């Protein structure tokens, strides 16, 4: 048996106390009537014995203690005592309350008062671990689950120690994860001393040194746990391990000639319209006529809402666009993926180098006809389609054209943003029941140049009219008689597609929810002309 006026037995502590990390440590002690007086003294002795592993001081570990019964009674706060001897003396002087068991109320006081800066807790940005040790022997007379969750969410690491017939589920509702490290149950108060060695390893161990923490930047140890921290200029992501730069373009000397675009953990340089990025990845240059190359990936909706007949029309439309492009080893490369519930690569950027082969691959596509996971398709495009493995070329403009006819069954904004941040220019083409908000989330800025929605044939005549305003230019240093850019073929093709769409409508082949395909033609040609880089 332990007695309050006796020093703790040295058999339970090491001769050289460990060099424990600084903590803000609050004991939360059950002082209900169910605890007998001699058992209450054992709890006090347990606390004194644990103090031997702590270096107590204003710049080391600060210790506070409260006990509770029907009410909460704070004994001393984190800034009351600055030496271990004074803390031990205060613990030995505690008197048993012998009333109810309001554990939830005690945890609420711990969160709202005991760990405030007014009570001695250090500012959160100093990353001093905040530890609460709850010792209880019975069932709470109030609820604990919600308030304990709030305390943990506020950054308090909770150890829950139960003695006797305490419900294990109650302890788990109180303690932090993992429960194997933070929840302990002993049969009686005589056995509570067996936890001394357990907590010695927790208080003295550097968790970051013994676990595979996977922190991207910095690992900060705390008793039986750890947390990840990011370097200055970065924020910790929801996974608690990786970091995202706040704005790399503002924190580094990027050297971009025109525009700097921050990405997840770095930045890329972009050029203004009419310019392309030079080989150094920073400066911009006026393109020559022969520079009209790009890596173009079509992302085609194959969901059941489209229907087999309309899917065939989309295939025809894609093939028509292919006819207008200079597809070659050194020119435009085209890839295509189809998505519904799953994503399927129909062909990669590096698979074909002539238009005929691309069109044959488009014609062979089989309609998937299930759900609509546009977000998954964007992820596949970002992670795979524009990878070197699938044929994407360095320092070549990357363009994604996304066709969709309805609401996505998953989020589109996250992967669209990642693609755009990495330098991919995204065009969103919506038809029928496509959602404007999703189209805006997909499309690059400005919207008026990268987003298009169509629902009927009312303005089909504008295609021909619009084509008269599409012009090409000859580089100033080249005679007008020299070879023109491929843009001319785009203009010529518009008239052909217009007539084709009119015939499809007259024959009732073109269904209402794809009526806007003619406007796609007008839109896509307008921007492909600008990308010809004449």
Coordinates of C-alpha atoms in Angstrom, one line a residue:
X1 CA 0.0 0.0 0.0
X2 CA 1.2 3.5 -0.8
X3 CA 0.9 6.3 1.7
X4 CA 0.8 10.1 0.9
X5 CA 3.5 11.0 3.3
X6 CA 6.0 8.4 1.8
X7 CA 8.3 8.9 -1.2
X8 CA 7.5 6.4 -4.1
X9 CA 9.4 3.2 -4.0
X10 CA 12.6 3.4 -6.1
X11 CA 12.0 -0.1 -7.2
X12 CA 9.4 1.2 -9.6
X13 CA 11.4 3.9 -11.2
X14 CA 14.8 4.1 -12.9
X15 CA 17.8 5.6 -11.1
X16 CA 18.2 8.0 -14.0
X17 CA 14.9 9.5 -15.0
X18 CA 14.5 9.6 -18.8
X19 CA 14.9 12.7 -20.8
X20 CA 11.2 13.1 -21.5
X21 CA 9.9 15.6 -24.0
X22 CA 8.2 18.8 -22.8
X23 CA 4.4 18.2 -22.2
X24 CA 1.4 20.0 -20.9
X25 CA 0.0 17.2 -18.7
X26 CA -3.3 17.3 -16.8
X27 CA -4.4 14.5 -14.5
X28 CA -8.2 14.0 -14.4
X29 CA -8.9 11.9 -11.3
X30 CA -12.2 10.2 -10.3
X31 CA -12.9 11.1 -6.7
X32 CA -16.4 9.5 -6.4
X33 CA -17.8 7.8 -3.3
X34 CA -17.2 4.3 -4.9
X35 CA -13.5 4.7 -4.3
X36 CA -12.5 3.7 -0.8
X37 CA -10.1 5.9 1.2
X38 CA -7.1 3.6 1.0
X39 CA -7.7 3.1 -2.7
X40 CA -7.8 6.9 -3.1
X41 CA -4.3 7.0 -1.5
X42 CA -3.0 4.5 -4.1
X43 CA -4.2 6.7 -6.9
X44 CA -2.3 9.6 -5.4
X45 CA 0.8 7.5 -5.0
X46 CA 0.5 6.4 -8.6
X47 CA 0.5 10.0 -9.8
X48 CA 3.5 10.8 -7.7
X49 CA 5.4 7.8 -9.1
X50 CA 4.6 8.9 -12.7
X51 CA 6.0 12.3 -12.0
X52 CA 9.5 10.7 -11.6
X53 CA 9.6 10.3 -15.4
X54 CA 8.8 13.9 -16.0
X55 CA 11.1 16.9 -16.0
X56 CA 8.8 19.5 -14.4
X57 CA 9.4 23.2 -15.1
X58 CA 8.1 26.3 -17.0
X59 CA 10.1 25.3 -20.1
X60 CA 9.8 21.6 -19.6
X61 CA 6.7 19.7 -18.6
X62 CA 3.9 21.6 -16.9
X63 CA 1.5 19.6 -14.7
X64 CA -2.1 20.3 -13.7
X65 CA -4.6 18.3 -11.8
X66 CA -8.3 18.2 -11.3
X67 CA -10.5 15.7 -9.5
X68 CA -14.2 15.2 -9.9
X69 CA -17.2 13.7 -8.3
X70 CA -20.6 15.4 -8.7
X71 CA -18.7 18.6 -9.5
X72 CA -15.3 19.4 -10.9
X73 CA -12.7 20.6 -8.4
X74 CA -9.4 21.9 -9.9
X75 CA -6.5 21.3 -7.5
X76 CA -3.8 23.2 -9.4
X77 CA -3.4 24.4 -13.0
X78 CA -0.5 24.1 -15.5
X79 CA 1.0 27.3 -14.4
X80 CA 0.6 26.9 -10.6
X81 CA 3.8 25.0 -9.8
X82 CA 7.2 25.1 -11.4
X83 CA 9.0 22.3 -9.6
X84 CA 8.3 18.6 -9.2
X85 CA 8.5 18.8 -5.4
X86 CA 5.7 21.4 -5.2
X87 CA 3.6 19.3 -7.5
X88 CA 4.1 16.1 -5.4
X89 CA 3.3 18.0 -2.2
X90 CA 0.0 19.3 -3.8
X91 CA -0.9 15.7 -4.9
X92 CA -0.3 14.4 -1.4
X93 CA -2.5 17.1 0.1
X94 CA -5.6 16.3 -2.0
X95 CA -8.8 15.3 -0.1
X96 CA -11.3 12.8 -1.3
X97 CA -14.6 14.3 -2.6
X98 CA -16.6 11.0 -2.2
X99 CA -19.6 12.2 -4.3
X100 CA -20.9 11.3 -7.8
X101 CA -19.2 10.4 -11.1
X102 CA -19.5 13.2 -13.6
X103 CA -16.7 12.1 -16.0
X104 CA -18.1 14.0 -19.0
X105 CA -18.2 17.2 -17.0
X106 CA -14.6 16.7 -16.0
X107 CA -13.5 16.2 -19.6
X108 CA -15.4 19.3 -20.7
X109 CA -13.6 21.3 -18.0
X110 CA -10.3 19.9 -19.1
X111 CA -10.9 21.0 -22.7
X112 CA -12.5 24.4 -22.1
X113 CA -10.5 25.5 -19.1
X114 CA -7.5 23.4 -18.0
X115 CA -5.8 23.6 -21.4
X116 CA -6.3 27.3 -22.0
X117 CA -3.3 29.7 -22.1
X118 CA -4.8 31.5 -19.1
X119 CA -4.4 28.3 -17.1
X120 CA -0.8 27.8 -18.3
X121 CA -1.1 25.8 -21.6
X122 CA 1.4 26.9 -24.1
X123 CA 0.2 28.2 -27.5
X124 CA -0.8 25.5 -30.0
X125 CA 1.7 26.6 -32.6
X126 CA 4.5 25.6 -30.3
X127 CA 3.4 22.0 -30.8
X128 CA 3.8 21.0 -27.2
X129 CA 1.8 17.8 -26.8
X130 CA -1.3 18.2 -24.6
X131 CA -1.9 15.1 -22.5
X132 CA -4.9 14.3 -20.3
X133 CA -4.8 11.2 -18.1
X134 CA -8.3 10.1 -16.9
X135 CA -8.4 7.7 -14.0
X136 CA -11.9 6.3 -13.1
X137 CA -13.4 3.3 -11.4
X138 CA -17.0 3.4 -12.4
X139 CA -19.8 4.1 -14.9
X140 CA -20.2 7.9 -15.6
X141 CA -23.4 9.5 -14.6
X142 CA -23.3 11.7 -17.7
X143 CA -22.4 11.1 -21.3
X144 CA -18.7 11.1 -22.3
X145 CA -18.5 10.0 -26.0
X146 CA -19.3 13.4 -27.6
X147 CA -17.3 15.6 -25.3
X148 CA -14.3 13.3 -25.4
X149 CA -14.4 13.3 -29.2
X150 CA -14.4 17.1 -29.1
X151 CA -11.5 17.2 -26.8
X152 CA -9.5 14.8 -29.0
X153 CA -10.4 16.9 -32.1
X154 CA -9.1 20.0 -30.2
X155 CA -5.7 18.3 -30.1
X156 CA -5.8 16.7 -26.6
X157 CA -4.3 13.2 -26.4
X158 CA -6.3 11.3 -23.8
X159 CA -5.2 8.3 -21.8
X160 CA -8.1 6.4 -20.2
X161 CA -7.3 4.2 -17.1
X162 CA -10.1 2.1 -15.7
X163 CA -10.0 0.3 -12.4
X164 CA -12.4 -2.6 -11.5
X165 CA -15.7 -2.9 -13.1
X166 CA -15.4 -0.1 -15.6
X167 CA -17.0 -0.8 -19.0
X168 CA -14.3 -1.1 -21.6
X169 CA -16.5 0.6 -24.2
X170 CA -16.7 3.6 -22.0
X171 CA -12.9 3.8 -21.7
X172 CA -12.6 3.5 -25.5
X173 CA -15.1 6.3 -25.9
X174 CA -12.7 8.5 -23.8
X175 CA -9.3 7.4 -24.9
X176 CA -7.4 8.4 -28.1
X177 CA -6.5 6.1 -30.9
X178 CA -4.9 3.6 -31.1
X179 CA -6.8 2.2 -28.1
X180 CA -4.0 -0.4 -27.5
X181 CA -1.7 2.5 -26.5
X182 CA -4.2 4.8 -24.8
X183 CA -6.7 2.6 -23.0
X184 CA -5.8 0.5 -19.9
X185 CA -7.9 -1.5 -17.5
X186 CA -6.7 -3.1 -14.2
X187 CA -8.7 -5.3 -11.9
X188 CA -8.2 -3.3 -8.7
X189 CA -6.3 -0.3 -7.2
X190 CA -3.5 -2.6 -6.0
X191 CA -2.7 -3.4 -9.6
X192 CA -2.6 0.2 -10.8
X193 CA 1.1 0.3 -9.9
X194 CA 1.7 -2.3 -12.7
X195 CA 1.0 0.5 -15.2
X196 CA 4.1 2.4 -14.0
X197 CA 6.5 0.6 -16.3
X198 CA 4.0 0.9 -19.2
X199 CA 3.9 4.7 -18.9
X200 CA 7.6 4.9 -18.4
X201 CA 8.1 3.7 -21.9
X202 CA 5.4 6.0 -23.2
X203 CA 6.8 9.1 -21.5
X204 CA 10.4 8.4 -22.3
X205 CA 10.1 7.0 -25.8
X206 CA 10.7 9.0 -29.0
X207 CA 7.9 7.5 -31.2
X208 CA 9.3 9.1 -34.4
X209 CA 12.4 7.1 -34.0
X210 CA 10.7 3.7 -33.6
X211 CA 7.8 3.8 -36.1
X212 CA 7.4 4.2 -39.8
X213 CA 5.7 7.6 -39.4
X214 CA 5.7 8.5 -43.2
X215 CA 5.6 12.2 -42.4
X216 CA 6.5 14.1 -45.6
X217 CA 8.4 16.9 -43.7
X218 CA 8.7 16.7 -39.9
X219 CA 7.7 14.1 -37.3
X220 CA 6.9 15.4 -33.7
X221 CA 6.9 12.7 -31.0
X222 CA 4.4 12.6 -28.1
X223 CA 3.8 9.9 -25.5
X224 CA 2.7 6.7 -27.3
X225 CA 2.1 8.7 -30.4
X226 CA 3.4 11.3 -32.9
X227 CA 2.1 13.8 -35.3
X228 CA 3.4 15.2 -38.6
X229 CA 4.4 18.8 -39.1
X230 CA 5.1 20.8 -42.2
X231 CA 7.9 23.2 -43.0
X232 CA 7.2 26.9 -43.2
X233 CA 5.1 27.8 -46.2
X234 CA 3.2 24.5 -46.2
X235 CA 0.0 23.2 -44.8
X236 CA -0.7 19.7 -43.5
X237 CA -3.2 17.8 -45.6
X238 CA -6.2 15.9 -44.2
X239 CA -4.2 12.6 -44.4
X240 CA -2.1 14.1 -41.5
X241 CA 1.1 13.1 -43.2
X242 CA 1.7 15.0 -46.5
X243 CA 2.1 18.7 -47.0
X244 CA 0.8 21.2 -49.5
X245 CA 2.6 24.4 -50.4
X246 CA 0.7 27.6 -49.5
X247 CA 1.9 29.3 -52.7
X248 CA 5.3 28.2 -54.1
X249 CA 5.2 31.1 -56.6
X250 CA 5.3 33.6 -53.8
X251 CA 7.9 31.9 -51.6
X252 CA 10.6 31.1 -54.2
X253 CA 12.5 32.9 -57.0
X254 CA 10.7 31.0 -59.8
X255 CA 12.2 32.9 -62.7
X256 CA 9.1 32.4 -64.9
X257 CA 9.0 34.9 -67.8
X258 CA 5.2 35.2 -68.0
X259 CA 3.2 33.3 -65.4
X260 CA 4.0 31.1 -62.4
X261 CA 1.4 28.5 -61.3
X262 CA 1.7 26.9 -57.9
X263 CA 1.2 23.1 -57.8
X264 CA 0.8 20.7 -54.9
X265 CA 4.4 20.9 -53.8
X266 CA 6.1 23.0 -56.4
X267 CA 5.3 25.3 -59.3
X268 CA 5.3 25.4 -63.1
X269 CA 5.8 28.2 -65.6
X270 CA 3.1 29.1 -68.1
X271 CA 3.1 31.4 -71.1
X272 CA 0.5 34.0 -72.3
X273 CA -1.6 33.4 -75.4
X274 CA 0.4 33.3 -78.6
X275 CA 3.5 32.1 -76.8
X276 CA 4.9 28.7 -75.9
X277 CA 7.2 27.5 -73.2
X278 CA 10.9 27.3 -74.2
X279 CA 13.1 24.3 -73.5
X280 CA 14.4 25.8 -70.2
X281 CA 10.8 25.6 -68.8
X282 CA 10.8 29.2 -67.7
X283 CA 11.1 31.6 -70.7
X284 CA 8.5 32.0 -73.5
X285 CA 8.9 32.3 -77.2
X286 CA 6.7 33.0 -80.3
X287 CA 6.0 29.7 -82.0
X288 CA 7.0 29.1 -85.6
X289 CA 4.4 27.7 -87.9
X290 CA 5.7 24.2 -87.6
X291 CA 5.4 24.4 -83.8
X292 CA 1.7 23.6 -83.9
X293 CA 2.0 20.4 -81.9
X294 CA 0.2 19.2 -78.9
X295 CA -0.7 16.1 -76.9
X296 CA -4.5 15.8 -77.0
X297 CA -6.5 13.4 -74.9
X298 CA -10.2 12.9 -75.4
X299 CA -12.2 12.0 -72.3
X300 CA -15.4 10.5 -73.5
X301 CA -18.6 9.9 -71.5
X302 CA -19.8 6.3 -72.1
X303 CA -22.6 6.3 -69.5
X304 CA -26.0 4.7 -70.1
X305 CA -27.8 8.1 -70.3
X306 CA -26.0 8.8 -73.6
X307 CA -27.4 5.8 -75.4
X308 CA -25.8 3.6 -78.1
X309 CA -26.9 5.7 -81.1
X310 CA -25.7 9.0 -79.6
X311 CA -22.4 7.3 -78.7
X312 CA -21.9 6.5 -82.3
X313 CA -22.4 10.2 -83.1
X314 CA -19.8 11.1 -80.6
X315 CA -17.4 8.7 -82.3
X316 CA -18.1 10.3 -85.7
X317 CA -17.5 13.7 -84.3
X318 CA -14.2 12.7 -82.7
X319 CA -13.1 11.1 -86.0
X320 CA -14.0 14.3 -87.8
X321 CA -11.8 16.4 -85.5
X322 CA -9.0 13.9 -86.0
X323 CA -9.2 14.6 -89.8
X324 CA -8.5 18.3 -89.1
X325 CA -5.3 17.6 -87.1
X326 CA -1.7 17.2 -88.3
X327 CA -1.2 13.8 -86.6
X328 CA 2.4 12.6 -87.1
X329 CA 5.4 11.6 -85.1
X330 CA 6.5 15.2 -84.8
X331 CA 3.0 16.8 -84.9
X332 CA -0.2 16.2 -82.9
X333 CA -0.5 13.0 -80.8
X334 CA -4.0 11.8 -79.7
X335 CA -5.1 9.6 -76.9
X336 CA -8.6 8.6 -75.8
X337 CA -10.2 7.1 -72.8
X338 CA -13.9 6.2 -72.2
X339 CA -15.5 6.2 -68.9
X340 CA -18.7 5.1 -67.2
X341 CA -18.6 3.3 -63.8
X342 CA -15.0 2.4 -64.7
X343 CA -12.4 4.0 -66.9
X344 CA -10.9 2.4 -70.0
X345 CA -8.0 3.5 -72.1
X346 CA -9.0 3.1 -75.7
X347 CA -5.6 4.1 -77.0
X348 CA -2.6 6.1 -75.6
X349 CA -0.8 9.2 -76.9
X350 CA 2.1 7.1 -78.1
X351 CA 0.1 4.4 -79.8
X352 CA -0.6 5.8 -83.2
X353 CA 1.2 8.3 -85.4
X354 CA -1.2 8.6 -88.4
X355 CA -4.8 9.8 -88.5
X356 CA -6.1 6.6 -90.2
X357 CA -5.0 4.4 -87.3
X358 CA -6.5 6.8 -84.8
X359 CA -9.8 6.8 -86.6
X360 CA -9.9 3.0 -86.9
X361 CA -9.3 2.8 -83.1
X362 CA -12.2 5.3 -82.5
X363 CA -14.5 3.3 -84.7
X364 CA -13.7 0.1 -82.8
X365 CA -14.7 1.6 -79.4
X366 CA -17.4 -0.4 -77.6
X367 CA -20.0 1.5 -75.7
X368 CA -19.7 0.9 -71.9
X369 CA -23.2 2.1 -71.0
X370 CA -23.2 2.1 -67.2
X371 CA -22.6 4.9 -64.6
X372 CA -20.9 8.3 -64.9
X373 CA -17.6 8.6 -62.9
X374 CA -16.2 11.7 -64.5
X375 CA -13.9 12.4 -61.5
X376 CA -12.3 8.9 -61.9
X377 CA -11.8 9.6 -65.6
X378 CA -10.0 12.9 -64.8
X379 CA -7.8 11.1 -62.3
X380 CA -6.9 8.5 -64.9
X381 CA -6.1 11.2 -67.4
X382 CA -3.9 13.1 -64.9
X383 CA -2.1 10.1 -63.5
X384 CA -1.8 7.9 -66.6
X385 CA -2.8 9.4 -69.9
X386 CA -0.3 12.3 -69.7
X387 CA 2.5 10.2 -68.4
X388 CA 5.7 9.5 -70.3
X389 CA 4.9 5.8 -70.1
X390 CA 1.8 6.4 -72.3
X391 CA 3.6 8.6 -74.7
X392 CA 3.3 12.2 -73.3
X393 CA 6.2 14.4 -74.5
X394 CA 8.1 16.9 -72.5
X395 CA 7.6 20.6 -73.3
X396 CA 4.7 19.9 -75.5
X397 CA 1.3 21.6 -74.8
X398 CA -1.1 19.2 -73.1
X399 CA -4.8 19.4 -73.8
X400 CA -7.8 17.5 -72.4
X401 CA -11.2 17.6 -74.0
X402 CA -13.9 16.2 -71.7
X403 CA -17.3 15.2 -73.2
X404 CA -20.1 14.6 -70.7
X405 CA -23.9 14.5 -70.9
X406 CA -25.0 14.4 -67.2
X407 CA -24.1 14.7 -63.6
X408 CA -21.0 12.9 -62.4
X409 CA -21.5 10.3 -59.6
X410 CA -18.2 11.4 -58.0
X411 CA -16.3 14.7 -57.4
X412 CA -14.7 16.3 -60.4
X413 CA -13.1 19.4 -59.0
X414 CA -10.1 17.8 -57.2
X415 CA -8.6 15.9 -60.1
X416 CA -9.5 18.7 -62.6
X417 CA -7.6 21.1 -60.4
X418 CA -4.6 18.8 -60.2
X419 CA -4.5 18.4 -64.0
X420 CA -4.8 22.1 -64.5
X421 CA -2.1 22.9 -61.9
X422 CA 0.2 20.5 -63.7
X423 CA -0.1 22.4 -66.9
X424 CA -3.0 20.6 -68.7
X425 CA -5.4 22.8 -70.5
X426 CA -8.9 21.4 -70.0
X427 CA -12.0 22.0 -72.2
X428 CA -15.4 20.9 -70.8
X429 CA -18.1 20.1 -73.4
X430 CA -21.5 19.4 -71.8
X431 CA -24.6 18.4 -73.6
X432 CA -28.2 17.7 -72.5
X433 CA -28.3 17.2 -68.7
X434 CA -24.7 18.2 -68.1
X435 CA -24.3 20.3 -64.9
X436 CA -23.0 23.8 -65.4
X437 CA -21.2 23.9 -62.1
X438 CA -19.3 20.7 -62.9
X439 CA -18.4 22.0 -66.3
X440 CA -16.9 25.1 -64.7
X441 CA -15.0 23.0 -62.2
X442 CA -13.5 21.0 -65.1
X443 CA -12.7 23.8 -67.5
X444 CA -9.6 25.9 -67.5
X445 CA -10.0 29.6 -67.1
X446 CA -11.4 31.8 -68.6
X447 CA -14.7 29.9 -68.8
X448 CA -15.8 31.6 -72.0
X449 CA -12.8 30.0 -73.9
X450 CA -12.8 26.6 -72.3
X451 CA -16.4 25.7 -71.5
X452 CA -19.2 24.9 -73.8
X453 CA -22.7 23.6 -73.2
X454 CA -25.2 22.7 -75.9
X455 CA -28.9 21.6 -75.8
X456 CA -30.5 22.2 -79.3
X457 CA -30.0 23.1 -82.9
X458 CA -31.4 26.6 -82.8
X459 CA -28.1 28.2 -83.7
X460 CA -26.7 25.7 -86.2
X461 CA -26.5 28.3 -88.8
X462 CA -23.9 30.2 -86.8
X463 CA -21.3 27.5 -87.6
X464 CA -21.0 28.6 -91.2
X465 CA -21.2 32.2 -90.2
X466 CA -18.6 31.8 -87.5
X467 CA -16.2 30.1 -89.9
X468 CA -15.9 33.3 -91.9
X469 CA -14.3 35.0 -88.9
X470 CA -11.7 32.3 -88.4
X471 CA -8.5 33.4 -89.9
X472 CA -4.9 32.3 -90.0
X473 CA -1.7 34.4 -90.3
X474 CA 1.7 33.9 -91.8
X475 CA 4.7 34.5 -89.7
X476 CA 6.1 38.0 -90.4
X477 CA 9.5 36.6 -91.4
X478 CA 8.0 34.3 -94.1
X479 CA 6.8 35.3 -97.6
X480 CA 3.1 35.0 -98.0
X481 CA 3.6 32.5 -100.8
X482 CA 5.3 30.0 -98.5
X483 CA 3.5 27.0 -97.0
X484 CA 0.5 27.9 -94.8
X485 CA -0.3 26.4 -91.4
X486 CA -2.7 23.5 -91.1
X487 CA -5.4 25.9 -89.8
X488 CA -6.9 26.2 -93.2
X489 CA -8.0 22.6 -93.1
X490 CA -10.0 23.3 -89.9
X491 CA -12.0 26.1 -91.7
X492 CA -12.7 23.9 -94.7
X493 CA -13.8 21.1 -92.5
X494 CA -16.4 23.2 -90.6
X495 CA -18.5 23.4 -93.7
X496 CA -18.3 19.7 -94.2
X497 CA -19.4 18.9 -90.7
X498 CA -22.2 21.4 -90.8
X499 CA -23.7 19.7 -93.7
X500 CA -23.2 16.3 -92.1
X501 CA -25.0 17.3 -89.0
X502 CA -27.9 18.8 -90.9
X503 CA -28.4 15.5 -92.7
X504 CA -28.3 13.6 -89.4
X505 CA -31.1 15.8 -88.1
X506 CA -33.2 15.5 -91.2
X507 CA -33.0 11.7 -91.0
X508 CA -33.9 11.7 -87.2
X509 CA -30.6 10.1 -86.4
X510 CA -29.4 12.9 -84.1
X511 CA -31.3 12.6 -80.8
X512 CA -32.3 15.6 -78.6
X513 CA -29.7 15.2 -75.9
X514 CA -26.9 15.4 -78.4
X515 CA -28.4 18.2 -80.4
X516 CA -25.6 20.5 -79.4
X517 CA -22.9 18.5 -81.2
X518 CA -22.9 21.1 -84.0
X519 CA -22.1 23.8 -81.5
X520 CA -19.2 21.6 -80.3
X521 CA -17.9 21.8 -83.8
X522 CA -18.1 25.5 -83.9
X523 CA -16.5 25.8 -80.5
X524 CA -13.7 23.2 -80.9
X525 CA -12.6 24.6 -84.2
X526 CA -12.4 28.1 -82.9
X527 CA -9.9 27.0 -80.3
X528 CA -8.0 24.5 -82.4
X529 CA -7.4 27.4 -84.8
X530 CA -5.8 29.4 -82.0
X531 CA -3.7 26.3 -81.1
X532 CA -2.4 25.9 -84.6
X533 CA 0.1 28.6 -83.6
X534 CA 0.4 30.2 -87.0

